Short mmCIF file of N, CA, C and O and ligand atoms in Angstrom, two decimals:
data_model
loop_
_atom_site.label_atom_id
_atom_site.label_comp_id
_atom_site.label_asym_id
_atom_site.label_seq_id
_atom_site.Cartn_x
_atom_site.Cartn_y
_atom_site.Cartn_z
N MET A 1 42.40 18.84 -17.05
CA MET A 1 43.38 19.30 -17.93
C MET A 1 44.43 20.20 -17.20
O MET A 1 44.04 20.84 -16.24
N PRO A 2 45.66 20.17 -17.59
CA PRO A 2 46.68 20.93 -16.87
C PRO A 2 46.44 22.43 -16.98
O PRO A 2 45.93 22.91 -18.04
N VAL A 3 46.81 23.13 -16.01
CA VAL A 3 46.70 24.59 -15.97
C VAL A 3 48.11 25.13 -15.84
O VAL A 3 48.92 24.70 -14.94
N CYS A 4 48.49 26.09 -16.70
CA CYS A 4 49.86 26.69 -16.60
C CYS A 4 50.11 27.41 -15.26
O CYS A 4 49.22 28.11 -14.82
N ALA A 5 51.21 27.06 -14.60
CA ALA A 5 51.49 27.56 -13.29
C ALA A 5 51.87 29.12 -13.45
O ALA A 5 51.80 29.82 -12.48
N THR A 6 52.30 29.56 -14.61
CA THR A 6 52.68 30.92 -14.80
C THR A 6 51.51 31.83 -15.22
O THR A 6 51.21 32.90 -14.61
N CYS A 7 50.85 31.42 -16.37
CA CYS A 7 49.88 32.37 -16.92
C CYS A 7 48.42 31.85 -16.68
O CYS A 7 47.43 32.50 -17.07
N HIS A 8 48.22 30.66 -16.00
CA HIS A 8 46.96 30.04 -15.72
C HIS A 8 46.16 29.69 -16.97
O HIS A 8 44.92 29.66 -16.83
N HIS A 9 46.77 29.50 -18.09
CA HIS A 9 46.14 29.02 -19.28
C HIS A 9 45.74 27.60 -19.12
O HIS A 9 46.59 26.71 -18.73
N ARG A 10 44.49 27.21 -19.35
CA ARG A 10 44.03 25.80 -19.29
C ARG A 10 44.35 25.22 -20.66
O ARG A 10 43.85 25.58 -21.69
N TRP A 11 45.21 24.15 -20.63
CA TRP A 11 45.64 23.46 -21.82
C TRP A 11 44.47 22.72 -22.37
O TRP A 11 43.70 22.08 -21.69
N SER A 12 44.45 22.63 -23.79
CA SER A 12 43.45 21.71 -24.45
C SER A 12 43.93 20.30 -24.40
O SER A 12 45.12 20.07 -24.20
N PHE A 13 43.00 19.32 -24.66
CA PHE A 13 43.38 17.94 -24.74
C PHE A 13 44.46 17.71 -25.77
O PHE A 13 45.48 17.00 -25.50
N LYS A 14 44.33 18.33 -26.94
CA LYS A 14 45.29 18.17 -28.02
C LYS A 14 46.64 18.73 -27.66
O LYS A 14 47.66 18.11 -27.98
N GLU A 15 46.69 19.86 -27.02
CA GLU A 15 48.01 20.45 -26.62
C GLU A 15 48.64 19.57 -25.58
O GLU A 15 49.86 19.46 -25.64
N THR A 16 47.90 19.00 -24.65
CA THR A 16 48.44 18.17 -23.63
C THR A 16 49.01 16.97 -24.19
O THR A 16 50.18 16.58 -23.87
N LEU A 17 48.23 16.25 -25.07
CA LEU A 17 48.72 15.04 -25.73
C LEU A 17 49.93 15.23 -26.51
O LEU A 17 50.96 14.49 -26.45
N ARG A 18 50.03 16.39 -27.26
CA ARG A 18 51.25 16.70 -28.08
C ARG A 18 52.46 16.86 -27.14
O ARG A 18 53.54 16.42 -27.43
N ALA A 19 52.30 17.58 -26.06
CA ALA A 19 53.40 17.84 -25.18
C ALA A 19 53.86 16.61 -24.45
O ALA A 19 55.08 16.52 -23.98
N MET A 20 52.95 15.66 -24.19
CA MET A 20 53.31 14.42 -23.47
C MET A 20 54.32 13.59 -24.32
O MET A 20 55.14 12.89 -23.69
N TYR A 21 54.23 13.68 -25.65
CA TYR A 21 55.03 12.80 -26.45
C TYR A 21 56.24 13.47 -27.11
O TYR A 21 56.48 13.33 -28.24
N THR A 22 56.81 14.45 -26.31
CA THR A 22 58.06 15.04 -26.83
C THR A 22 59.17 14.36 -25.97
O THR A 22 58.90 13.73 -24.93
N LEU A 23 60.41 14.53 -26.40
CA LEU A 23 61.56 13.89 -25.69
C LEU A 23 61.94 14.69 -24.48
O LEU A 23 62.74 14.28 -23.62
N LYS A 24 61.48 15.96 -24.51
CA LYS A 24 61.90 16.95 -23.35
C LYS A 24 61.16 16.41 -22.06
O LYS A 24 60.00 16.04 -22.13
N PRO A 25 61.93 16.57 -20.99
CA PRO A 25 61.20 16.27 -19.66
C PRO A 25 60.27 17.38 -19.20
O PRO A 25 59.41 17.14 -18.30
N THR A 26 60.27 18.51 -19.89
CA THR A 26 59.40 19.61 -19.47
C THR A 26 58.31 19.76 -20.62
O THR A 26 58.45 19.23 -21.68
N MET A 27 57.30 20.50 -20.23
CA MET A 27 56.21 20.79 -21.19
C MET A 27 56.16 22.33 -21.38
O MET A 27 56.12 23.00 -20.47
N THR A 28 56.22 22.79 -22.72
CA THR A 28 56.26 24.21 -22.96
C THR A 28 54.79 24.68 -23.09
O THR A 28 53.94 24.13 -23.80
N CYS A 29 54.46 25.64 -22.34
CA CYS A 29 53.13 26.25 -22.33
C CYS A 29 52.74 26.80 -23.73
O CYS A 29 53.55 27.65 -24.21
N PRO A 30 51.62 26.38 -24.31
CA PRO A 30 51.33 26.91 -25.69
C PRO A 30 50.97 28.41 -25.65
O PRO A 30 50.99 29.03 -26.73
N ASN A 31 50.63 28.92 -24.50
CA ASN A 31 50.19 30.34 -24.40
C ASN A 31 51.36 31.24 -24.15
O ASN A 31 51.61 32.28 -24.82
N CYS A 32 52.18 31.00 -23.00
CA CYS A 32 53.18 31.97 -22.64
C CYS A 32 54.61 31.38 -22.92
O CYS A 32 55.62 32.13 -22.76
N ARG A 33 54.74 30.20 -23.44
CA ARG A 33 56.04 29.59 -23.92
C ARG A 33 57.00 29.34 -22.74
O ARG A 33 58.16 29.14 -22.99
N LYS A 34 56.56 29.33 -21.50
CA LYS A 34 57.38 29.04 -20.38
C LYS A 34 57.49 27.51 -20.21
O LYS A 34 56.45 26.87 -20.47
N GLU A 35 58.56 27.00 -19.74
CA GLU A 35 58.78 25.56 -19.43
C GLU A 35 57.95 25.25 -18.22
O GLU A 35 58.14 25.93 -17.15
N GLN A 36 57.21 24.16 -18.24
CA GLN A 36 56.40 23.74 -17.10
C GLN A 36 56.86 22.31 -16.77
O GLN A 36 57.21 21.50 -17.68
N HIS A 37 56.87 22.07 -15.44
CA HIS A 37 57.27 20.67 -15.04
C HIS A 37 56.07 19.97 -14.45
O HIS A 37 55.13 20.60 -13.97
N LEU A 38 56.03 18.60 -14.67
CA LEU A 38 54.98 17.81 -14.00
C LEU A 38 55.18 17.81 -12.51
O LEU A 38 56.28 17.77 -12.03
N THR A 39 54.12 17.86 -11.76
CA THR A 39 54.25 17.70 -10.29
C THR A 39 54.69 16.32 -10.01
O THR A 39 54.43 15.39 -10.81
N SER A 40 55.28 16.13 -8.85
CA SER A 40 55.73 14.70 -8.49
C SER A 40 54.54 13.77 -8.49
O SER A 40 54.62 12.62 -8.93
N ALA A 41 53.36 14.23 -8.08
CA ALA A 41 52.18 13.27 -8.08
C ALA A 41 51.81 12.87 -9.57
O ALA A 41 51.46 11.70 -9.80
N SER A 42 51.86 13.81 -10.52
CA SER A 42 51.59 13.53 -11.89
C SER A 42 52.61 12.55 -12.43
O SER A 42 52.23 11.64 -13.21
N ARG A 43 53.91 12.75 -12.12
CA ARG A 43 54.91 11.84 -12.64
C ARG A 43 54.78 10.46 -12.06
O ARG A 43 54.96 9.48 -12.67
N LYS A 44 54.36 10.38 -10.78
CA LYS A 44 54.15 8.99 -10.16
C LYS A 44 52.99 8.29 -10.88
O LYS A 44 53.08 7.16 -11.25
N ARG A 45 51.89 9.03 -11.19
CA ARG A 45 50.80 8.46 -11.90
C ARG A 45 51.19 7.97 -13.37
O ARG A 45 50.87 6.92 -13.69
N GLY A 46 52.04 8.77 -13.95
CA GLY A 46 52.45 8.39 -15.31
C GLY A 46 53.47 7.24 -15.31
O GLY A 46 53.45 6.48 -16.29
N ALA A 47 54.16 7.03 -14.24
CA ALA A 47 55.10 5.97 -14.15
C ALA A 47 54.52 4.52 -14.05
O ALA A 47 55.08 3.51 -14.35
N PHE A 48 53.16 4.55 -13.67
CA PHE A 48 52.39 3.24 -13.62
C PHE A 48 52.00 2.72 -14.96
O PHE A 48 51.61 1.55 -15.11
N ALA A 49 51.94 3.67 -16.00
CA ALA A 49 51.42 3.26 -17.29
C ALA A 49 52.06 1.99 -17.86
O ALA A 49 51.33 1.13 -18.40
N PRO A 50 53.37 1.88 -17.87
CA PRO A 50 54.03 0.69 -18.52
C PRO A 50 53.54 -0.60 -17.81
O PRO A 50 53.44 -1.61 -18.53
N PHE A 51 53.18 -0.56 -16.54
CA PHE A 51 52.73 -1.68 -15.81
C PHE A 51 51.28 -2.07 -16.17
O PHE A 51 50.88 -3.21 -16.19
N LEU A 52 50.45 -1.01 -16.42
CA LEU A 52 49.05 -1.24 -16.70
C LEU A 52 48.94 -1.98 -18.07
O LEU A 52 48.12 -2.84 -18.16
N VAL A 53 49.80 -1.57 -19.04
CA VAL A 53 49.76 -2.25 -20.38
C VAL A 53 50.14 -3.76 -20.26
O VAL A 53 49.70 -4.54 -20.99
N LEU A 54 50.80 -4.12 -19.24
CA LEU A 54 51.19 -5.50 -19.03
C LEU A 54 50.21 -6.36 -18.34
O LEU A 54 50.35 -7.61 -18.28
N ILE A 55 49.12 -5.78 -17.87
CA ILE A 55 48.03 -6.50 -17.20
C ILE A 55 47.40 -7.72 -18.08
O ILE A 55 47.41 -8.75 -17.55
N PRO A 56 47.18 -7.46 -19.35
CA PRO A 56 46.70 -8.52 -20.16
C PRO A 56 47.70 -9.71 -20.22
O PRO A 56 47.27 -10.91 -20.27
N MET A 57 48.97 -9.47 -20.26
CA MET A 57 49.95 -10.59 -20.24
C MET A 57 49.96 -11.25 -18.92
O MET A 57 50.11 -12.48 -18.92
N LEU A 58 49.70 -10.56 -17.82
CA LEU A 58 49.68 -11.16 -16.51
C LEU A 58 48.41 -12.15 -16.42
O LEU A 58 48.48 -13.23 -15.89
N LEU A 59 47.25 -11.55 -16.94
CA LEU A 59 45.99 -12.38 -16.98
C LEU A 59 46.18 -13.64 -17.77
O LEU A 59 45.63 -14.65 -17.51
N ASN A 60 47.00 -13.50 -18.82
CA ASN A 60 47.22 -14.70 -19.69
C ASN A 60 47.88 -15.83 -18.96
O ASN A 60 47.74 -17.01 -19.36
N VAL A 61 48.60 -15.56 -17.86
CA VAL A 61 49.25 -16.57 -17.07
C VAL A 61 48.16 -17.40 -16.37
O VAL A 61 48.34 -18.62 -16.29
N PHE A 62 47.07 -16.75 -15.89
CA PHE A 62 46.06 -17.51 -15.16
C PHE A 62 44.98 -18.02 -16.05
O PHE A 62 44.34 -18.96 -15.80
N PHE A 63 44.65 -17.26 -17.12
CA PHE A 63 43.57 -17.72 -18.04
C PHE A 63 44.20 -17.94 -19.48
O PHE A 63 45.07 -17.16 -19.87
N ASP A 64 43.83 -18.96 -20.15
CA ASP A 64 44.39 -19.24 -21.40
C ASP A 64 43.80 -18.37 -22.46
O ASP A 64 42.88 -18.81 -23.24
N LEU A 65 44.25 -17.13 -22.66
CA LEU A 65 43.76 -16.22 -23.59
C LEU A 65 44.40 -16.37 -24.94
O LEU A 65 45.59 -16.76 -24.94
N ASN A 66 43.74 -16.10 -26.07
CA ASN A 66 44.43 -16.16 -27.27
C ASN A 66 45.20 -14.79 -27.56
O ASN A 66 44.89 -13.80 -26.84
N TRP A 67 46.15 -14.83 -28.42
CA TRP A 67 47.08 -13.72 -28.60
C TRP A 67 46.32 -12.41 -28.98
O TRP A 67 46.75 -11.35 -28.65
N LEU A 68 45.26 -12.61 -29.74
CA LEU A 68 44.45 -11.40 -30.20
C LEU A 68 43.88 -10.74 -29.02
O LEU A 68 43.79 -9.50 -28.92
N THR A 69 43.35 -11.47 -28.00
CA THR A 69 42.80 -10.85 -26.82
C THR A 69 43.81 -10.13 -26.01
O THR A 69 43.60 -9.02 -25.50
N VAL A 70 45.06 -10.71 -25.88
CA VAL A 70 46.13 -10.13 -25.13
C VAL A 70 46.54 -8.83 -25.80
O VAL A 70 46.65 -7.78 -25.15
N ILE A 71 46.80 -8.84 -27.07
CA ILE A 71 47.25 -7.69 -27.85
C ILE A 71 46.09 -6.60 -27.77
O ILE A 71 46.38 -5.42 -27.62
N GLY A 72 44.83 -7.01 -28.02
CA GLY A 72 43.71 -6.12 -28.01
C GLY A 72 43.60 -5.39 -26.67
O GLY A 72 43.36 -4.17 -26.58
N GLY A 73 43.77 -6.20 -25.56
CA GLY A 73 43.70 -5.66 -24.27
C GLY A 73 44.83 -4.64 -24.03
O GLY A 73 44.54 -3.58 -23.39
N MET A 74 45.93 -4.92 -24.45
CA MET A 74 47.11 -3.95 -24.33
C MET A 74 46.82 -2.67 -25.08
O MET A 74 47.08 -1.58 -24.51
N VAL A 75 46.28 -2.84 -26.33
CA VAL A 75 46.02 -1.64 -27.12
C VAL A 75 44.87 -0.81 -26.43
O VAL A 75 44.99 0.36 -26.30
N LEU A 76 43.87 -1.52 -25.92
CA LEU A 76 42.83 -0.84 -25.33
C LEU A 76 43.16 -0.13 -24.08
O LEU A 76 42.83 1.00 -23.81
N ILE A 77 44.11 -0.70 -23.22
CA ILE A 77 44.59 0.00 -22.00
C ILE A 77 45.43 1.22 -22.41
O ILE A 77 45.27 2.35 -21.82
N ALA A 78 46.26 1.09 -23.46
CA ALA A 78 47.00 2.19 -23.98
C ALA A 78 46.14 3.37 -24.44
O ALA A 78 46.36 4.56 -24.12
N VAL A 79 45.06 3.05 -25.15
CA VAL A 79 44.13 4.09 -25.65
C VAL A 79 43.45 4.73 -24.43
O VAL A 79 43.35 5.95 -24.37
N VAL A 80 42.96 3.95 -23.47
CA VAL A 80 42.27 4.51 -22.32
C VAL A 80 43.19 5.40 -21.56
O VAL A 80 42.89 6.53 -21.12
N PHE A 81 44.53 4.94 -21.37
CA PHE A 81 45.54 5.72 -20.66
C PHE A 81 45.69 7.09 -21.36
O PHE A 81 45.70 8.18 -20.68
N ASN A 82 45.77 7.12 -22.71
CA ASN A 82 45.92 8.38 -23.46
C ASN A 82 44.74 9.28 -23.33
O ASN A 82 44.81 10.51 -23.58
N LEU A 83 43.53 8.76 -23.08
CA LEU A 83 42.32 9.51 -22.89
C LEU A 83 42.24 10.09 -21.49
O LEU A 83 41.70 11.19 -21.33
N VAL A 84 42.67 9.35 -20.52
CA VAL A 84 42.54 9.69 -19.09
C VAL A 84 43.71 10.48 -18.56
O VAL A 84 43.47 11.50 -17.91
N TYR A 85 44.92 10.03 -18.80
CA TYR A 85 46.12 10.63 -18.18
C TYR A 85 46.29 12.13 -18.45
O TYR A 85 46.55 12.89 -17.53
N PRO A 86 45.99 12.64 -19.71
CA PRO A 86 46.18 14.09 -19.96
C PRO A 86 45.18 14.91 -19.07
O PRO A 86 45.55 16.06 -18.64
N ARG A 87 44.10 14.38 -18.57
CA ARG A 87 43.22 15.09 -17.69
C ARG A 87 43.66 15.10 -16.30
O ARG A 87 43.10 15.83 -15.46
N MET A 88 44.65 14.23 -15.99
CA MET A 88 45.08 14.12 -14.58
C MET A 88 46.40 14.83 -14.38
O MET A 88 47.04 14.83 -13.30
N ILE A 89 47.02 15.48 -15.43
CA ILE A 89 48.31 16.16 -15.30
C ILE A 89 48.18 17.47 -14.58
O ILE A 89 47.29 18.24 -14.82
N GLU A 90 49.09 17.68 -13.69
CA GLU A 90 49.17 18.97 -13.00
C GLU A 90 50.57 19.53 -13.22
O GLU A 90 51.54 18.77 -13.32
N LEU A 91 50.58 20.86 -13.42
CA LEU A 91 51.90 21.46 -13.75
C LEU A 91 52.40 22.35 -12.58
O LEU A 91 51.63 22.93 -11.89
N THR A 92 53.72 22.60 -12.59
CA THR A 92 54.38 23.47 -11.69
C THR A 92 55.46 24.19 -12.42
O THR A 92 55.94 23.70 -13.43
N ASP A 93 55.88 25.45 -11.96
CA ASP A 93 56.95 26.08 -12.64
C ASP A 93 58.27 25.70 -12.09
O ASP A 93 59.32 26.16 -12.55
N LYS A 94 58.29 24.90 -10.96
CA LYS A 94 59.57 24.49 -10.35
C LYS A 94 59.63 23.02 -10.43
O LYS A 94 58.60 22.36 -10.25
N GLU A 95 60.85 22.46 -10.68
CA GLU A 95 61.03 21.06 -10.77
C GLU A 95 60.99 20.41 -9.42
O GLU A 95 61.68 20.91 -8.50
N GLU A 96 60.13 19.38 -9.29
CA GLU A 96 60.02 18.70 -7.99
C GLU A 96 60.67 17.33 -8.04
O GLU A 96 60.57 16.68 -9.05
N PRO A 97 61.36 16.83 -6.96
CA PRO A 97 61.77 15.52 -7.03
C PRO A 97 60.55 14.50 -7.05
O PRO A 97 59.55 14.78 -6.49
N ILE A 98 60.79 13.32 -7.76
CA ILE A 98 59.65 12.37 -7.90
C ILE A 98 59.27 11.81 -6.49
O ILE A 98 58.10 11.48 -6.32
N TRP A 99 60.25 11.56 -5.63
CA TRP A 99 59.83 10.96 -4.32
C TRP A 99 60.02 11.95 -3.27
O TRP A 99 60.82 12.77 -3.17
ZN1 ZN B 101 51.53 29.67 -19.61
#
């Protein structure tokens, strides 16, 4: 789980998930209300998510899967991503370039 770079508050899973799905590029610490930025490593990991969801469609090219398996696989990957990614987020108080 992410730890605030300012006050060292360990975010809960629910707080992290809620902060992930806002339109702001920063995440506001629920404890000290300071804006936190994702580290470049965290942003790189998050950038792979759209490609992971496409894996079932890629597999469909090689194996003749029915549409329910493809959609189910995509939903499963999205659910697993939402369970795993919040635990891998690291925060910093300074904005870092992604590369
Ligand atoms: Zn804080």
